[in-house]
Amino acid sequence: MPNEFDKRRLAKRMFEVLMILLVFLLIVLLAPGLGDVRDKLVDADPGWLVLGIVLEALSCLSYVLMFRPVFCRHMSRRTAREIAWSELGVGSLVPASGAGGLALGAWVLSRGGMPADKIARRSVAFFLIKSSVNFVAVALIGFVMAIGLVGPHKSPWLTAGPALGATIAIGLILLVPRLGPGKERGPDASGFGRALSATRRALIGGVDEAIGIVRSGNAAVIAGAIGYWLFDNAVLWATFHAFGYSPPISIILMGYLIGQLGGLLPLPGGLGGIDGGLIGTLVVYGLPAAGTTAAVLAYRVILFWLPLIVGAIAFVSLRRGLNDPERPDLCNVPEPAPA
């Protein structure tokens, strides 16, 4: 395995994340002024928390569902499940909104024989398709909230503003292919220049592939992308109910995208970034601070442990498979790019 996915490095990363979790727990348990949060955590309804775990499992299964048709339809379902779950597990430890998990999948696909340029394009396409549902949802919900079709009433800065930002982001992504692949750098070019050129080609090719895959109407990809987003939002909805709150769905959906941007920060497992982003955003949208803090903490515990536990099991099986010559399903049969 590559150095960044070596067992010792992953164990070290796991230790770092657990230490951060421990610090957060001690702060919640001991810090003055957080008595309301502690009271909420003690009074949590276990039924809603179990529902949150089930919903997170459905979100992860949606990720697994869309993996195979995007990367390689000839791959066995067993291998696709192992790679996808391993990506989710690594994503619990490595920040950057799941990019670390995709890096693991890229290495496995490379070992299976898939060309590097195809892996790069399809990794970009997968990431864009998975993420685009969130931006489309914010654009639609923000605008209908801004014109009063859906409540509650909020400032245009909290409705039309995010909707406009999401719309601009979608438009800019769709314009990326117009940049063209640029001039390919020769072997005499600097390493940085070649890397920059390869990144540009991967980005442009990935956007083209993402558009082609979506236009093809592949049911597994569409259902997987929507399910991954929808069920993950539903986990947060369930954890709010676990502490006796019933926030409007529109507020959860709007706060989700903005709060999740904290996952881009280079923090182990995104801890602190996503949590702080979600709590701050949802409080700005008018939800109570104590209930929001308790709900987000429960959401993050579920989001961290479920993919990590199942992903670790898949990762062990995948490692064994990579060293097993009797596993022919690890080989990828070349296929034409989606139209």
CSV table of C-alpha atoms in Angstrom, one decimal, residues 103-316:
chain,number,residue,atom,x,y,z
A,103,ALA,CA,-6.9,8.8,-3.3
A,104,LEU,CA,-7.0,5.3,-1.9
A,105,GLY,CA,-9.5,4.2,-4.5
A,106,ALA,CA,-7.3,5.7,-7.2
A,107,TRP,CA,-4.3,3.7,-6.0
A,108,VAL,CA,-6.3,0.4,-6.0
A,109,LEU,CA,-7.7,1.1,-9.5
A,110,SER,CA,-4.2,1.9,-10.7
A,111,ARG,CA,-2.9,-1.4,-9.4
A,112,GLY,CA,-5.8,-3.1,-11.2
A,113,GLY,CA,-4.6,-1.7,-14.5
A,114,MET,CA,-6.7,1.3,-15.1
A,115,PRO,CA,-4.8,4.2,-16.8
A,116,ALA,CA,-3.9,7.1,-14.6
A,117,ASP,CA,-5.6,9.7,-16.8
A,118,LYS,CA,-8.9,7.7,-16.7
A,119,ILE,CA,-8.6,7.4,-12.9
A,120,ALA,CA,-8.1,11.1,-12.6
A,121,ARG,CA,-11.0,12.0,-14.8
A,122,ARG,CA,-13.4,9.6,-13.1
A,123,SER,CA,-12.3,10.6,-9.6
A,124,VAL,CA,-13.1,14.2,-10.5
A,125,ALA,CA,-16.4,13.1,-12.1
A,126,PHE,CA,-17.4,11.1,-9.0
A,127,PHE,CA,-16.6,13.9,-6.6
A,128,LEU,CA,-18.5,16.4,-8.7
A,129,ILE,CA,-21.6,14.2,-9.1
A,130,LYS,CA,-21.6,13.4,-5.4
A,131,SER,CA,-21.2,17.1,-4.4
A,132,SER,CA,-23.5,18.7,-7.0
A,133,VAL,CA,-26.7,17.4,-5.4
A,134,ASN,CA,-26.0,19.6,-2.4
A,135,PHE,CA,-25.4,22.7,-4.5
A,136,VAL,CA,-28.4,22.2,-6.6
A,137,ALA,CA,-30.6,21.7,-3.5
A,138,VAL,CA,-29.3,24.9,-1.9
A,139,ALA,CA,-29.9,26.8,-5.1
A,140,LEU,CA,-33.5,25.6,-5.3
A,141,ILE,CA,-34.4,25.8,-1.6
A,142,GLY,CA,-32.7,29.1,-1.1
A,143,PHE,CA,-34.6,30.8,-4.0
A,144,VAL,CA,-38.0,29.3,-3.0
A,145,MET,CA,-37.4,30.5,0.6
A,146,ALA,CA,-36.4,33.9,-0.6
A,147,ILE,CA,-39.7,34.4,-2.5
A,148,GLY,CA,-41.7,33.0,0.4
A,149,LEU,CA,-42.9,29.7,-1.0
A,150,VAL,CA,-41.2,27.7,1.8
A,151,GLY,CA,-40.7,28.9,5.3
A,152,PRO,CA,-39.5,30.0,7.7
A,153,HIS,CA,-38.9,33.6,6.6
A,154,LYS,CA,-35.3,34.5,6.8
A,155,SER,CA,-33.1,37.4,5.6
A,156,PRO,CA,-32.2,37.4,1.9
A,157,TRP,CA,-28.6,37.0,3.0
A,158,LEU,CA,-29.5,33.6,4.4
A,159,THR,CA,-31.7,32.5,1.5
A,160,ALA,CA,-31.1,34.2,-1.8
A,161,GLY,CA,-27.4,34.7,-0.9
A,162,PRO,CA,-26.4,31.1,-0.5
A,163,ALA,CA,-28.7,30.2,-3.5
A,164,LEU,CA,-26.9,32.7,-5.7
A,165,GLY,CA,-23.5,31.4,-4.5
A,166,ALA,CA,-24.5,27.8,-5.3
A,167,THR,CA,-25.8,28.8,-8.7
A,168,ILE,CA,-22.6,30.6,-9.6
A,169,ALA,CA,-20.5,27.7,-8.4
A,170,ILE,CA,-22.5,25.3,-10.6
A,171,GLY,CA,-22.2,27.7,-13.6
A,172,LEU,CA,-18.4,28.0,-13.1
A,173,ILE,CA,-18.0,24.2,-13.0
A,174,LEU,CA,-20.1,23.8,-16.2
A,175,LEU,CA,-17.8,26.4,-17.9
A,176,VAL,CA,-14.6,24.5,-17.0
A,177,PRO,CA,-14.5,22.4,-20.3
A,178,ARG,CA,-14.4,25.7,-22.3
A,179,LEU,CA,-10.9,26.3,-20.9
A,180,GLY,CA,-9.6,23.5,-23.1
A,181,PRO,CA,-6.9,21.0,-22.1
A,182,GLY,CA,-4.1,23.4,-22.8
A,183,LYS,CA,-0.7,22.6,-24.2
A,184,GLU,CA,0.7,19.3,-23.0
A,185,ARG,CA,4.0,19.8,-21.2
A,186,GLY,CA,7.0,17.8,-22.5
A,187,PRO,CA,9.5,15.8,-20.5
A,188,ASP,CA,11.8,18.8,-20.3
A,189,ALA,CA,9.2,20.9,-18.4
A,190,SER,CA,9.4,21.3,-14.7
A,191,GLY,CA,7.7,18.9,-12.4
A,192,PHE,CA,5.3,21.6,-11.2
A,193,GLY,CA,4.4,22.5,-14.8
A,194,ARG,CA,3.7,18.9,-15.7
A,195,ALA,CA,1.6,18.4,-12.6
A,196,LEU,CA,-0.4,21.6,-13.3
A,197,SER,CA,-1.0,20.5,-16.9
A,198,ALA,CA,-2.1,17.1,-15.8
A,199,THR,CA,-4.5,18.6,-13.1
A,200,ARG,CA,-6.0,20.9,-15.7
A,201,ARG,CA,-6.7,18.0,-18.1
A,202,ALA,CA,-8.1,15.8,-15.3
A,203,LEU,CA,-10.4,18.6,-14.2
A,204,ILE,CA,-11.7,19.4,-17.7
A,205,GLY,CA,-12.0,15.7,-18.6
A,206,GLY,CA,-13.7,15.0,-15.2
A,207,VAL,CA,-16.3,17.7,-15.7
A,208,ASP,CA,-17.0,16.4,-19.2
A,209,GLU,CA,-17.4,12.8,-17.9
A,210,ALA,CA,-19.6,14.0,-15.0
A,211,ILE,CA,-21.9,15.8,-17.5
A,212,GLY,CA,-22.0,12.7,-19.7
A,213,ILE,CA,-22.7,10.3,-16.9
A,214,VAL,CA,-25.6,12.5,-15.6
A,215,ARG,CA,-27.0,12.9,-19.1
A,216,SER,CA,-26.9,9.1,-19.6
A,217,GLY,CA,-29.5,8.8,-16.8
A,218,ASN,CA,-27.8,5.9,-15.1
A,219,ALA,CA,-30.2,5.1,-12.3
A,220,ALA,CA,-27.6,3.8,-9.9
A,221,VAL,CA,-25.5,7.0,-10.2
A,222,ILE,CA,-28.5,9.3,-9.8
A,223,ALA,CA,-30.0,7.4,-6.9
A,224,GLY,CA,-26.6,7.0,-5.2
A,225,ALA,CA,-25.8,10.7,-5.4
A,226,ILE,CA,-29.2,11.8,-4.2
A,227,GLY,CA,-29.3,9.1,-1.5
A,228,TYR,CA,-25.8,10.0,-0.2
A,229,TRP,CA,-26.9,13.6,0.3
A,230,LEU,CA,-30.5,13.0,1.4
A,231,PHE,CA,-29.8,10.3,4.0
A,232,ASP,CA,-26.8,12.2,5.5
A,233,ASN,CA,-29.1,15.2,5.9
A,234,ALA,CA,-31.6,12.9,7.5
A,235,VAL,CA,-29.1,11.8,10.1
A,236,LEU,CA,-28.8,15.4,11.3
A,237,TRP,CA,-32.6,15.7,11.2
A,238,ALA,CA,-32.9,12.5,13.4
A,239,THR,CA,-30.3,13.7,15.9
A,240,PHE,CA,-32.2,17.0,16.4
A,241,HIS,CA,-35.3,14.9,17.2
A,242,ALA,CA,-33.3,12.8,19.6
A,243,PHE,CA,-33.0,16.0,21.7
A,244,GLY,CA,-36.5,17.1,21.4
A,245,TYR,CA,-36.3,19.6,18.5
A,246,SER,CA,-38.1,19.6,15.2
A,247,PRO,CA,-36.3,22.2,13.0
A,248,PRO,CA,-37.7,23.0,9.6
A,249,ILE,CA,-36.2,20.7,6.9
A,250,SER,CA,-35.4,23.8,4.8
A,251,ILE,CA,-33.1,25.1,7.6
A,252,ILE,CA,-31.3,21.8,7.9
A,253,LEU,CA,-30.8,21.6,4.2
A,254,MET,CA,-29.5,25.1,3.9
A,255,GLY,CA,-27.2,24.9,6.9
A,256,TYR,CA,-25.8,21.5,5.8
A,257,LEU,CA,-23.9,22.8,2.8
A,258,ILE,CA,-22.5,25.8,4.4
A,259,GLY,CA,-21.5,23.9,7.5
A,260,GLN,CA,-19.9,21.1,5.6
A,261,LEU,CA,-17.5,23.5,4.0
A,262,GLY,CA,-15.6,23.3,7.3
A,263,GLY,CA,-14.6,19.8,6.2
A,264,LEU,CA,-12.2,21.4,3.7
A,265,LEU,CA,-10.0,22.5,6.6
A,266,PRO,CA,-6.8,20.3,7.0
A,267,LEU,CA,-8.0,18.9,10.4
A,268,PRO,CA,-7.9,15.1,11.3
A,269,GLY,CA,-11.2,13.7,10.3
A,270,GLY,CA,-12.5,17.2,9.7
A,271,LEU,CA,-13.1,17.4,13.5
A,272,GLY,CA,-13.7,20.9,14.6
A,273,GLY,CA,-14.1,22.2,11.1
A,274,ILE,CA,-17.4,20.5,10.2
A,275,ASP,CA,-18.7,20.6,13.8
A,276,GLY,CA,-18.0,24.3,14.1
A,277,GLY,CA,-19.3,25.1,10.7
A,278,LEU,CA,-22.6,23.2,11.2
A,279,ILE,CA,-23.2,24.6,14.7
A,280,GLY,CA,-22.4,28.2,13.8
A,281,THR,CA,-24.4,28.1,10.6
A,282,LEU,CA,-27.5,26.5,12.1
A,283,VAL,CA,-27.4,28.9,15.1
A,284,VAL,CA,-27.3,31.8,12.6
A,285,TYR,CA,-30.4,30.4,11.0
A,286,GLY,CA,-32.2,30.6,14.3
A,287,LEU,CA,-31.8,27.2,15.9
A,288,PRO,CA,-31.1,27.0,19.7
A,289,ALA,CA,-27.4,26.8,20.6
A,290,ALA,CA,-27.6,24.1,23.2
A,291,GLY,CA,-29.9,21.8,21.2
A,292,THR,CA,-27.9,22.4,18.0
A,293,THR,CA,-24.6,21.6,19.7
A,294,ALA,CA,-25.9,18.4,21.1
A,295,ALA,CA,-27.5,17.4,17.8
A,296,VAL,CA,-24.3,18.1,15.8
A,297,LEU,CA,-22.1,16.3,18.2
A,298,ALA,CA,-24.3,13.2,18.0
A,299,TYR,CA,-24.4,13.5,14.2
A,300,ARG,CA,-20.6,13.7,14.0
A,301,VAL,CA,-20.2,10.7,16.3
A,302,ILE,CA,-22.4,8.6,14.0
A,303,LEU,CA,-20.8,10.1,10.9
A,304,PHE,CA,-17.3,9.2,12.2
A,305,TRP,CA,-17.7,5.7,13.7
A,306,LEU,CA,-20.1,3.9,11.3
A,307,PRO,CA,-18.0,4.4,8.1
A,308,LEU,CA,-14.8,3.8,10.0
A,309,ILE,CA,-15.9,0.5,11.5
A,310,VAL,CA,-17.4,-0.9,8.3
A,311,GLY,CA,-14.6,0.7,6.2
A,312,ALA,CA,-11.9,-0.9,8.4
A,313,ILE,CA,-13.4,-4.4,7.8
A,314,ALA,CA,-13.6,-3.7,4.0
A,315,PHE,CA,-10.1,-2.3,4.0
A,316,VAL,CA,-8.7,-5.5,5.6
